[in-house]
Tab-separated table of C-alpha atoms in Angstrom:
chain	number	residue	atom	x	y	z
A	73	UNK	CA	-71.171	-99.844	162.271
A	74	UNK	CA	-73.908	-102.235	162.941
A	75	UNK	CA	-73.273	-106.292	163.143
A	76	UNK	CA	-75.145	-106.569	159.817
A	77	UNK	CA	-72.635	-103.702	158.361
A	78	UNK	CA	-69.786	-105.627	159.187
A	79	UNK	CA	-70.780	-108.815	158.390
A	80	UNK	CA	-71.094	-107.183	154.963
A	81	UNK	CA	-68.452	-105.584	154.769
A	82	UNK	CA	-66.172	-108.378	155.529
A	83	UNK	CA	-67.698	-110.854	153.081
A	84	UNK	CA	-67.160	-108.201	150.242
A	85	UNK	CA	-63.408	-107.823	151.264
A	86	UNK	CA	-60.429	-109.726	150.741
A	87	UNK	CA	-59.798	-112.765	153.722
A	88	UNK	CA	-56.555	-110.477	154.451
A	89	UNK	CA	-58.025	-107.254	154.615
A	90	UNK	CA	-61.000	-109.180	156.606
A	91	UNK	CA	-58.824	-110.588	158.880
A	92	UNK	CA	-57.171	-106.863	160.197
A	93	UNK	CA	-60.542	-105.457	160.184
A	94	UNK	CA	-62.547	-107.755	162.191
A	95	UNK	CA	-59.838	-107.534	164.826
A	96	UNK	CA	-59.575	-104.174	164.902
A	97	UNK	CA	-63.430	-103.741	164.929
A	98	UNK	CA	-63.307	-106.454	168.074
A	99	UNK	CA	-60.685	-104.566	169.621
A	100	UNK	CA	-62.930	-101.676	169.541
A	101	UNK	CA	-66.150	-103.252	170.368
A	102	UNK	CA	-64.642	-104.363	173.506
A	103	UNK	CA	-62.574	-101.418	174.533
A	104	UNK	CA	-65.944	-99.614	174.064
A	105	UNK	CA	-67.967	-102.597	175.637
A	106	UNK	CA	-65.423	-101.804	178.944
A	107	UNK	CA	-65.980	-98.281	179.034
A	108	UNK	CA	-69.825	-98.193	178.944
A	109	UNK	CA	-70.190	-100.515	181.575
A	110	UNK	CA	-67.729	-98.767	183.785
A	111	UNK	CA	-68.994	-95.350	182.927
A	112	UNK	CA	-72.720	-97.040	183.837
A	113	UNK	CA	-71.070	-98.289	187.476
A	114	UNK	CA	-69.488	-94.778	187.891
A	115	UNK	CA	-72.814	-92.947	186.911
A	116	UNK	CA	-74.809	-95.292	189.360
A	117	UNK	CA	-72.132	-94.758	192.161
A	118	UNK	CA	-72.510	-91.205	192.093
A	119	UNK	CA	-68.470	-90.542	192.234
A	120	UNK	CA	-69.196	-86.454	192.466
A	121	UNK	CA	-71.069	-84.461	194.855
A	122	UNK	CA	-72.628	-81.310	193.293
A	123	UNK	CA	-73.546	-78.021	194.142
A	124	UNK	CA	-75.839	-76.026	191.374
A	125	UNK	CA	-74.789	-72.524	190.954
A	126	UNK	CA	-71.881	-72.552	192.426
A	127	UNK	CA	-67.954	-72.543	191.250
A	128	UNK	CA	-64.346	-72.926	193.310
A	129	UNK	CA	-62.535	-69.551	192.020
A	130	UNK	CA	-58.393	-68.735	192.563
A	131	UNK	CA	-57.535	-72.546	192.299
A	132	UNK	CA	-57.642	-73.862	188.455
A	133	UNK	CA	-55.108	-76.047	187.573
A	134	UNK	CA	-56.520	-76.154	184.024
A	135	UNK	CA	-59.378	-75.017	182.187
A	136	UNK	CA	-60.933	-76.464	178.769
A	137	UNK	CA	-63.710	-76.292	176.535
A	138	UNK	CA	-65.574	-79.368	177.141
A	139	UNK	CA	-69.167	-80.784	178.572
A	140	UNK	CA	-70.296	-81.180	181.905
A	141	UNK	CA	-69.486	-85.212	181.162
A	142	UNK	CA	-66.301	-84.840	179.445
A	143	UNK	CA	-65.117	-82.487	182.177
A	144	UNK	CA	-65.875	-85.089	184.580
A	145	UNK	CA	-64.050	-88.081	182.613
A	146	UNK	CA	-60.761	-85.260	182.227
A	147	UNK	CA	-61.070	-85.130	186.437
A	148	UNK	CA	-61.453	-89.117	187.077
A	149	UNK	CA	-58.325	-89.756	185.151
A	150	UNK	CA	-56.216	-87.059	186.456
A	151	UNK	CA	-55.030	-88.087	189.846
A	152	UNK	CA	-54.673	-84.507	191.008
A	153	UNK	CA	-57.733	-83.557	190.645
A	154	UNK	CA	-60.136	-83.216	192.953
A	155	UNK	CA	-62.788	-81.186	192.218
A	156	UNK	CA	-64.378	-79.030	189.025
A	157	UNK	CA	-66.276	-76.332	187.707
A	158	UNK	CA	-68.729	-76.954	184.811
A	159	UNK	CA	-70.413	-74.941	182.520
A	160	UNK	CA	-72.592	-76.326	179.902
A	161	UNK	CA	-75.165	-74.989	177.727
A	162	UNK	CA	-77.079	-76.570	174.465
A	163	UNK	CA	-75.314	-75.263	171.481
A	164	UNK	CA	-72.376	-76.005	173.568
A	165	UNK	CA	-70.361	-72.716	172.669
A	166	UNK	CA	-70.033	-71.485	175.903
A	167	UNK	CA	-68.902	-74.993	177.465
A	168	UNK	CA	-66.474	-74.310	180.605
A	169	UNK	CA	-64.635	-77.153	182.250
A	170	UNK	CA	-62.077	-75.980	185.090
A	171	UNK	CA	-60.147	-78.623	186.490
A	172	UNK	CA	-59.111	-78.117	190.450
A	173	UNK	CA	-56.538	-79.726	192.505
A	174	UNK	CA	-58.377	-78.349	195.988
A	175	UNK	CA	-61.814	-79.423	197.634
A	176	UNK	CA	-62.333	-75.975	198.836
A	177	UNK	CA	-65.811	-75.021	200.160
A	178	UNK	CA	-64.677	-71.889	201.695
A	179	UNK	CA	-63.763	-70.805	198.234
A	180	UNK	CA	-67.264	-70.735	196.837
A	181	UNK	CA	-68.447	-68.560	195.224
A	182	UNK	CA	-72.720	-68.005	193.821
A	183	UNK	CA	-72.197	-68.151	189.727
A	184	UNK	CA	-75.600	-68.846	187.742
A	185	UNK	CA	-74.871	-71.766	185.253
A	186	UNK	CA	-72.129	-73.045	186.823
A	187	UNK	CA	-71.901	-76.877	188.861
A	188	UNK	CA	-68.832	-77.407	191.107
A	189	UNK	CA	-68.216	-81.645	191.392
A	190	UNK	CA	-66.185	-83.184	194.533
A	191	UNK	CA	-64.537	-86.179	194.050
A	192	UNK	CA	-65.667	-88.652	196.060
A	193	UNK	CA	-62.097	-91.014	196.019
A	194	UNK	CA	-63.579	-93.711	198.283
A	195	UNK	CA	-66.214	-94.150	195.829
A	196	UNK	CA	-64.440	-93.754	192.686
A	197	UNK	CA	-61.986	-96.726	193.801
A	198	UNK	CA	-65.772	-98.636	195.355
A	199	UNK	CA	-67.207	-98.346	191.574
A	200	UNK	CA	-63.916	-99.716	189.732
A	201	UNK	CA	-63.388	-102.459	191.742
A	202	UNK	CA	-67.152	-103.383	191.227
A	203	UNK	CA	-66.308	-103.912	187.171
A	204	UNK	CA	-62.714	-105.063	188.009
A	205	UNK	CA	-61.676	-102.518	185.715
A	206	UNK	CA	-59.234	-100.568	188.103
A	207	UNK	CA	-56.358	-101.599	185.732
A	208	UNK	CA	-58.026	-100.270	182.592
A	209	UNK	CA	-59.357	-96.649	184.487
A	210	UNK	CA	-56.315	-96.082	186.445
A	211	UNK	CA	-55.995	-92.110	186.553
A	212	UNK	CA	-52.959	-91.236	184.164
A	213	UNK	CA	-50.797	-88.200	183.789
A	214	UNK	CA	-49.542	-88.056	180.473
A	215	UNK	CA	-45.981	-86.578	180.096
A	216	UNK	CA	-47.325	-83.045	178.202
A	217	UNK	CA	-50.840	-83.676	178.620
A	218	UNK	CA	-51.007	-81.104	181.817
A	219	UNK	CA	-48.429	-77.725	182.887
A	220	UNK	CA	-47.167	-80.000	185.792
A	221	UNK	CA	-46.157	-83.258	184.077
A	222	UNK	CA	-44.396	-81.114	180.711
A	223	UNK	CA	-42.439	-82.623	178.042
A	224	UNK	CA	-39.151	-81.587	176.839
A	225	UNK	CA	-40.718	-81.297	173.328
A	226	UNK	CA	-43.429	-81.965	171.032
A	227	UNK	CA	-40.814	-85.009	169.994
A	228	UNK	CA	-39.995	-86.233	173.574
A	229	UNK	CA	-43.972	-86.443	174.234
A	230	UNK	CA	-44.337	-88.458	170.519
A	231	UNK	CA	-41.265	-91.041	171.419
A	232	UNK	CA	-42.611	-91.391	174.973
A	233	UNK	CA	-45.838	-92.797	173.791
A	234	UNK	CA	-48.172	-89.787	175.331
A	235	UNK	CA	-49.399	-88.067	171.861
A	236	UNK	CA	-52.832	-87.891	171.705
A	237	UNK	CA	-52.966	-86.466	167.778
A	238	UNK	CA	-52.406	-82.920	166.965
A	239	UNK	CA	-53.098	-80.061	169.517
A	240	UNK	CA	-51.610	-78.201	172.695
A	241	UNK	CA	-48.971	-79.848	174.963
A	242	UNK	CA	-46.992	-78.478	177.382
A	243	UNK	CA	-43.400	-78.525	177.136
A	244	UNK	CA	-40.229	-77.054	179.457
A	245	UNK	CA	-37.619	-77.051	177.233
A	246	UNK	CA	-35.500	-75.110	180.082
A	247	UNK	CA	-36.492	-77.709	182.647
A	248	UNK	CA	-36.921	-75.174	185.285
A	249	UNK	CA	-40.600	-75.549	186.034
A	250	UNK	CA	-41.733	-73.031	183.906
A	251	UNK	CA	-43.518	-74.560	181.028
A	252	UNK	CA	-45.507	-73.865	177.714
A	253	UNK	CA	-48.309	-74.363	176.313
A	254	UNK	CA	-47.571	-75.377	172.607
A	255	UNK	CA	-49.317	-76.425	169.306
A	256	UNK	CA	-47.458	-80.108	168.342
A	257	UNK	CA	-48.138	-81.926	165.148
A	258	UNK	CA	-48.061	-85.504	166.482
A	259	UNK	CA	-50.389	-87.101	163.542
A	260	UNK	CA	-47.923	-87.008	160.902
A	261	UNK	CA	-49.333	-83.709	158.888
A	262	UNK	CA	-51.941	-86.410	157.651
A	263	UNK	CA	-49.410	-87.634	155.476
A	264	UNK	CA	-50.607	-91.808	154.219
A	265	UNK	CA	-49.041	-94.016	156.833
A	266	UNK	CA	-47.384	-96.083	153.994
A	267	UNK	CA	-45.361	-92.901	152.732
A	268	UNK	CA	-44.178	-92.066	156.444
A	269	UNK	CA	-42.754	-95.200	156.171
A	270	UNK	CA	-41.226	-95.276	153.128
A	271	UNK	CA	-39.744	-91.790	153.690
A	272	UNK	CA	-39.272	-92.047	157.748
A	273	UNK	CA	-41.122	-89.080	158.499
A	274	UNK	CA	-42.955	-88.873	162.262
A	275	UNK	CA	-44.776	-87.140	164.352
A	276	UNK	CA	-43.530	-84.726	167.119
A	277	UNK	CA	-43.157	-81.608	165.154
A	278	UNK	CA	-43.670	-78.267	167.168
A	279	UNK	CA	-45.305	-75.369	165.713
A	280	UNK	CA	-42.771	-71.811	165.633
A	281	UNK	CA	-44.366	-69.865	162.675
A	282	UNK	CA	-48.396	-69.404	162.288
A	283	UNK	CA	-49.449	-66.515	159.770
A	284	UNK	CA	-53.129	-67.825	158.671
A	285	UNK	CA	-55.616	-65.024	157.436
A	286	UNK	CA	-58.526	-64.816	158.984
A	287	UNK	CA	-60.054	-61.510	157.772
A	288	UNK	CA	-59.096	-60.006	154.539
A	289	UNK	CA	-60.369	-56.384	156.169
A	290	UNK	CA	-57.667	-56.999	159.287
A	291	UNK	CA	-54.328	-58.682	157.433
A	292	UNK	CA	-51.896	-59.870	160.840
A	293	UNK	CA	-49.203	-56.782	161.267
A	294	UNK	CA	-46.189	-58.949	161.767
A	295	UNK	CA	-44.529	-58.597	165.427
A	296	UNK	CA	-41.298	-60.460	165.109
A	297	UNK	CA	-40.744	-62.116	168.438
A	298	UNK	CA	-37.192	-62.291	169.940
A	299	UNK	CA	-37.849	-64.769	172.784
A	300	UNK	CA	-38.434	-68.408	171.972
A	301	UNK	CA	-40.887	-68.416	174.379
A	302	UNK	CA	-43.363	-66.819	172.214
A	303	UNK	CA	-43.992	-70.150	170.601
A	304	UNK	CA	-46.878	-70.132	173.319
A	305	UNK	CA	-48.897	-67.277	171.066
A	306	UNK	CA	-49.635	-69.262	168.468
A	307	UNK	CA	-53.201	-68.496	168.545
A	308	UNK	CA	-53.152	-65.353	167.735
A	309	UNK	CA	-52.150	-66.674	163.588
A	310	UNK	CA	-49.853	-64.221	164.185
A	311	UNK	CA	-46.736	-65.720	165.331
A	312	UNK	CA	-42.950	-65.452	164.287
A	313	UNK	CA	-40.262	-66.276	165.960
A	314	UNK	CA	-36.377	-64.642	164.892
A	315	UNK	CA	-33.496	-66.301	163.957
A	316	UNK	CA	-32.202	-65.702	167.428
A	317	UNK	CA	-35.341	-66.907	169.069
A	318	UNK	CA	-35.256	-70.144	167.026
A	319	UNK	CA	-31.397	-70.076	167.963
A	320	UNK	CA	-32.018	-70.430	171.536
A	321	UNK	CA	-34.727	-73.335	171.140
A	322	UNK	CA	-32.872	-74.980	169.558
A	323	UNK	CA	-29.944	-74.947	172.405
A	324	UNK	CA	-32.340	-75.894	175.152
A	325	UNK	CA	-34.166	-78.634	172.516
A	326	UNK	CA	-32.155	-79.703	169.304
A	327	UNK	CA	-33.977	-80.067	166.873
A	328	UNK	CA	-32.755	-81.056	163.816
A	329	UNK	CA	-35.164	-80.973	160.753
A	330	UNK	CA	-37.983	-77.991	159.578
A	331	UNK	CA	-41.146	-78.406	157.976
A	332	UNK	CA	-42.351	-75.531	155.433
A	333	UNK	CA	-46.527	-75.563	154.656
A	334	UNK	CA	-48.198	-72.849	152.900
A	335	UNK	CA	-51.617	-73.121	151.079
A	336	UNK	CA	-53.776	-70.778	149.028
A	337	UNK	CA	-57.452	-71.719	148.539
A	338	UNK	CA	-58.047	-72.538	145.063
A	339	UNK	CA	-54.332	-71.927	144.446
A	340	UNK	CA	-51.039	-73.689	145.366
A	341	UNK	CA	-50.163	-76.116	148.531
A	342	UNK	CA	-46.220	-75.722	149.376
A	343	UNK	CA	-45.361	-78.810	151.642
A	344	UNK	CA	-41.617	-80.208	152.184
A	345	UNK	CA	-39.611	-80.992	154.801
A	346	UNK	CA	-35.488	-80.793	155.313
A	347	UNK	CA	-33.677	-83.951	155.127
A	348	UNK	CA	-32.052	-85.656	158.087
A	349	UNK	CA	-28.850	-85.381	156.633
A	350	UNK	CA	-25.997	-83.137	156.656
A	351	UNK	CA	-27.363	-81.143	153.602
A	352	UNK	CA	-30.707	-80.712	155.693
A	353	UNK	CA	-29.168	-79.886	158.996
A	354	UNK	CA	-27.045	-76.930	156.860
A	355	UNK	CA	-31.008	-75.411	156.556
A	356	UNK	CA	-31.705	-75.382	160.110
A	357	UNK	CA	-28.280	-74.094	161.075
A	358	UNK	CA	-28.952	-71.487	158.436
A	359	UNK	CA	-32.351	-70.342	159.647
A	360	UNK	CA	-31.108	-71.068	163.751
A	361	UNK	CA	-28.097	-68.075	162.171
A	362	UNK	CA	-25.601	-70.500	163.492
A	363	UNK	CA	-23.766	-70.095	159.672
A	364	UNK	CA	-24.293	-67.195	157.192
A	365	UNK	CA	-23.753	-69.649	154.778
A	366	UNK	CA	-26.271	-69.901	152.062
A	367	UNK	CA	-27.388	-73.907	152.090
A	368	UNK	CA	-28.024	-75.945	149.281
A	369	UNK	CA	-31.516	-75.852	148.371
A	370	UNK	CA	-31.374	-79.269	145.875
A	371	UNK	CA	-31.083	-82.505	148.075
A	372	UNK	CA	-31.845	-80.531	151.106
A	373	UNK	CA	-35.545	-81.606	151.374
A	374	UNK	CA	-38.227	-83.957	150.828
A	375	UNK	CA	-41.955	-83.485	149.120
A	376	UNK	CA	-44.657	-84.051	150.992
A	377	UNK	CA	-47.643	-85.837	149.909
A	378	UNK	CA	-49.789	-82.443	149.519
A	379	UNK	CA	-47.142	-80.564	147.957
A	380	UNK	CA	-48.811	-79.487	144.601
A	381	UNK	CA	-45.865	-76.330	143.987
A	382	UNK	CA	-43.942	-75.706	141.645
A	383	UNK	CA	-41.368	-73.869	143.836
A	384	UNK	CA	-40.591	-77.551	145.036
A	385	UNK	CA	-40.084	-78.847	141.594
A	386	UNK	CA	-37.560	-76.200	140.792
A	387	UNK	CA	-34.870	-76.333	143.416
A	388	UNK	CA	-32.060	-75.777	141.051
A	389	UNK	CA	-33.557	-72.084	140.483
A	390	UNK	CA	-34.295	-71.075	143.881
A	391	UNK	CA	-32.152	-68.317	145.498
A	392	UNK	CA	-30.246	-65.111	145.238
A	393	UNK	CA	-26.464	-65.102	146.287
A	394	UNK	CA	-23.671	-62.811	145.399
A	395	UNK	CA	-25.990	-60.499	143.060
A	396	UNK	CA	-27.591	-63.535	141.088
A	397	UNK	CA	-30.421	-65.371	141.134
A	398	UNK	CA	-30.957	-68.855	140.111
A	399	UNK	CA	-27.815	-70.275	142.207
A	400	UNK	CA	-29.787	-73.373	144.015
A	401	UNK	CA	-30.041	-71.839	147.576
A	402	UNK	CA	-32.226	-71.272	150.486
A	403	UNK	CA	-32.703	-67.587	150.741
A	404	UNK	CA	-31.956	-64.131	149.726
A	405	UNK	CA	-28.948	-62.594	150.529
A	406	UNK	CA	-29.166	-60.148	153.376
A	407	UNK	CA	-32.825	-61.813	153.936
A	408	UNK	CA	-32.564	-64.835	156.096
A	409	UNK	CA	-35.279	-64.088	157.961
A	410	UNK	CA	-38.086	-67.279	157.920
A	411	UNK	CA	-40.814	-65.210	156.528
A	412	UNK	CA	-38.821	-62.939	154.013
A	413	UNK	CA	-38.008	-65.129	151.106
A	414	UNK	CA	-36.388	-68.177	152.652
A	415	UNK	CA	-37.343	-70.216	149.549
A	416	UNK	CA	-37.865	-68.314	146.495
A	417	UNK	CA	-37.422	-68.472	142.053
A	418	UNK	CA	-37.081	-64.926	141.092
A	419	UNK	CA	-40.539	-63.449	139.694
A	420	UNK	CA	-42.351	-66.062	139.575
A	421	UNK	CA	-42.710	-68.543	142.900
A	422	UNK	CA	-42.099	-67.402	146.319
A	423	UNK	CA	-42.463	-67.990	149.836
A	424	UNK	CA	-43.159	-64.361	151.534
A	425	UNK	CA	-45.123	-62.932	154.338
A	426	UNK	CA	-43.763	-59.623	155.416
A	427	UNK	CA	-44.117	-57.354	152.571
A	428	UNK	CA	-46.522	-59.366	149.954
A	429	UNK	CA	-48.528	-62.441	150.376
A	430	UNK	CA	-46.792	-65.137	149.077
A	431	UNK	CA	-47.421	-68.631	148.501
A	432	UNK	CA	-45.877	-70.591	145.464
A	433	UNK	CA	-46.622	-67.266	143.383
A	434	UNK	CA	-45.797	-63.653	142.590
A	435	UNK	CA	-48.363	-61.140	143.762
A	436	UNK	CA	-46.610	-57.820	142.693
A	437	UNK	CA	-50.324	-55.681	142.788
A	438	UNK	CA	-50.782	-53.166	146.158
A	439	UNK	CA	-54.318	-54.050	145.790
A	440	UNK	CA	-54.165	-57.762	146.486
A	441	UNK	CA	-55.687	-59.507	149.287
A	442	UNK	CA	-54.788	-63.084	149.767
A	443	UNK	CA	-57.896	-65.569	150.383
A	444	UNK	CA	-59.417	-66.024	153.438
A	445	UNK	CA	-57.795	-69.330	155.077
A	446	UNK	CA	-54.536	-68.763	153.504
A	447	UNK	CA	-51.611	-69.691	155.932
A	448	UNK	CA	-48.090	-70.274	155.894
A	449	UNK	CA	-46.476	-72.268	159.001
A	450	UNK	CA	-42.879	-73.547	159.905
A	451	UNK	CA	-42.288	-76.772	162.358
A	452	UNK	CA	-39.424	-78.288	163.955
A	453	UNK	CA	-38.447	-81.239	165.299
């Protein structure tokens, strides 16, 4: 926004709203003011060496699809890096950024359209000091941001301060050095800030169920995954985890609510999320198969801001138990599976993946083909 913009802007808007605006605009103007002049010092100091067509191979401690420049930034604030190979093109689909924690010459290797950078550490700390900005570019390790600082969970890294909106973290929920690469929901689901509020809802929610269609010639053949650790896979839209899986997550990280989202294009958007009470924690301990018990469906959850269904609206009718339907629980008896009816109204909405394609409706024809786009996916936290 230019000066003239805001100035604008500002005289068209209430003095309140003004007010929080032009500070948060300053705020920016001068975070941004502090970046371009260091990133001017640290262009002019020359804090990499280079070596054109060239690439370190056998030491990556992580690799991402970024720029040449971004790659570089990614290496300057991680203080275990210390050198990188870049791969950048025009259209920018084959950008390679692989982030090194050796300075390994002898490890070389000729590779057309590669650079490899050295850090040069006596002249990174030269060009900060120059600006007096070491404070504001000290290099920082995130807890989750890289495999050897991990979180606990998607929730520990929210609470600790490190979520940088939703995407991969890494998490250890064994603590044993062996982490994860995970999707986390740290932005809320997009959910109006004033809502969250109202209805205490955060971020920190990790991803254990991902069935999206991508292809309506190649629908995803379900592999049901015994081993929590699967939650890493998520990528292939293809993920779900067992009861017993989701049992032994939740030993090594408790959580305590779950998040249900499935969406049709041009049809329904099925968005809750289970209470943080007693009547909510009966639904995870269901779906964990800690308790065969059936749980209360009515009281159990909460609407979400997207939620356009009518399977939420009708929690009194959900359910099958004891040969009849309409009982007001969470599931199907003999079916407690998360993608085999775990909220249902008999005939007419449902929530189903493994046999039909189900999303707030009834889709009884064998020639039916659910929209591209169309996903269903399951979060705790």
């Amino acid at each position: 926004m230019t000066k003239k913009a805001l100035v604008l802007f500002i005289s068209n808007t209430p003095f309140s709203a003004s007010f929080l605006f032009l500070l948060m605009t300053l705020v920016f103007f001068a975070n941004l003011d502090k970046a371009n002049t260091l990133d001017a010092h640290l262009r002019k100091a020359r804090i990499f060496k280079t070596l054109e067509g060239f690439k370190l191979v056998g030491q990556v401690l992580e690799t991402l699809a970024v720029d040449e420049y971004i790659c570089g930034q990614r290496c300057l604030r991680n203080e275990k890096c210390l050198s990188y190979n870049s791969h950048s093109d025009d259209d920018h689909d084959n950008n390679k950024c692989e982030l090194s924690d050796q300075n390994r010459p002898d490890k070389l290797i000729r590779s057309p359209g590669f650079t490899y950078h050295i850090k040069d550490k006596h002249k990174l700390k030269k060009a900060a000091d120059m600006v007096h900005y070491s404070a504001f570019f000290q290099p920082t390790v995130g807890k989750g941001w890289y495999s050897s600082c991990p979180g606990d969970s998607c929730k520990d890294i929210y609470d600790s301060g490190y979520a940088r909106g939703d995407g991969e973290y890494w998490i250890d929920p064994e603590k044993n050095g062996n982490p994860l690469k995970v999707f986390c929901d740290m932005t809320r689901a997009g959910v109006p800030i004033l809502i969250y509020c109202l209805i205490k809802i955060s971020g920190g929610w990790l991803l254990v169920l991902n069935i999206v269609i991508k292809d309506q010639d190649d629908l995803p053949q379900l592999l049901l995954e015994t081993s929590y650790r699967k939650v890493d896979s998520y990528k292939s839209n293809n993920l779900v985890l067992k009861n017993s899986a989701l049992n032994d997550l939740k030993t090594l990280m408790p959580f305590t609510q779950m998040r249900f989202h499935c969406r049709k294009p041009g049809g329904s958007t099925f968005h809750i999320v289970t209470t943080g009470n007693s009547t909510g924690e009966a639904v995870v301990q269901y779906f964990t198969g800690q308790t065969n018990t059936m749980p209360d469906s009515c009281g159990s959850y909460i609407k979400l801001w997207d939620d356009n269904s009518k399977l939420a609206n009708l929690c009194a009718d959900w359910g099958r138990e004891n040969h009849t339907y309409h009982v007001g629980k969470w599931g199907h008896e003999g079916m407690s599976e998360l993608y085999d009816h775990p909220a249902f109204t008999k005939s007419a909405y449902h929530w189903l993946t493994f046999s039909r394609w189900e999303c707030d409706d009834h889709e009884l024809s064998e020639s039916y083909l659910p929209p591209t786009e169309t996903f269903w996916k399951v979060f705790v936290r």
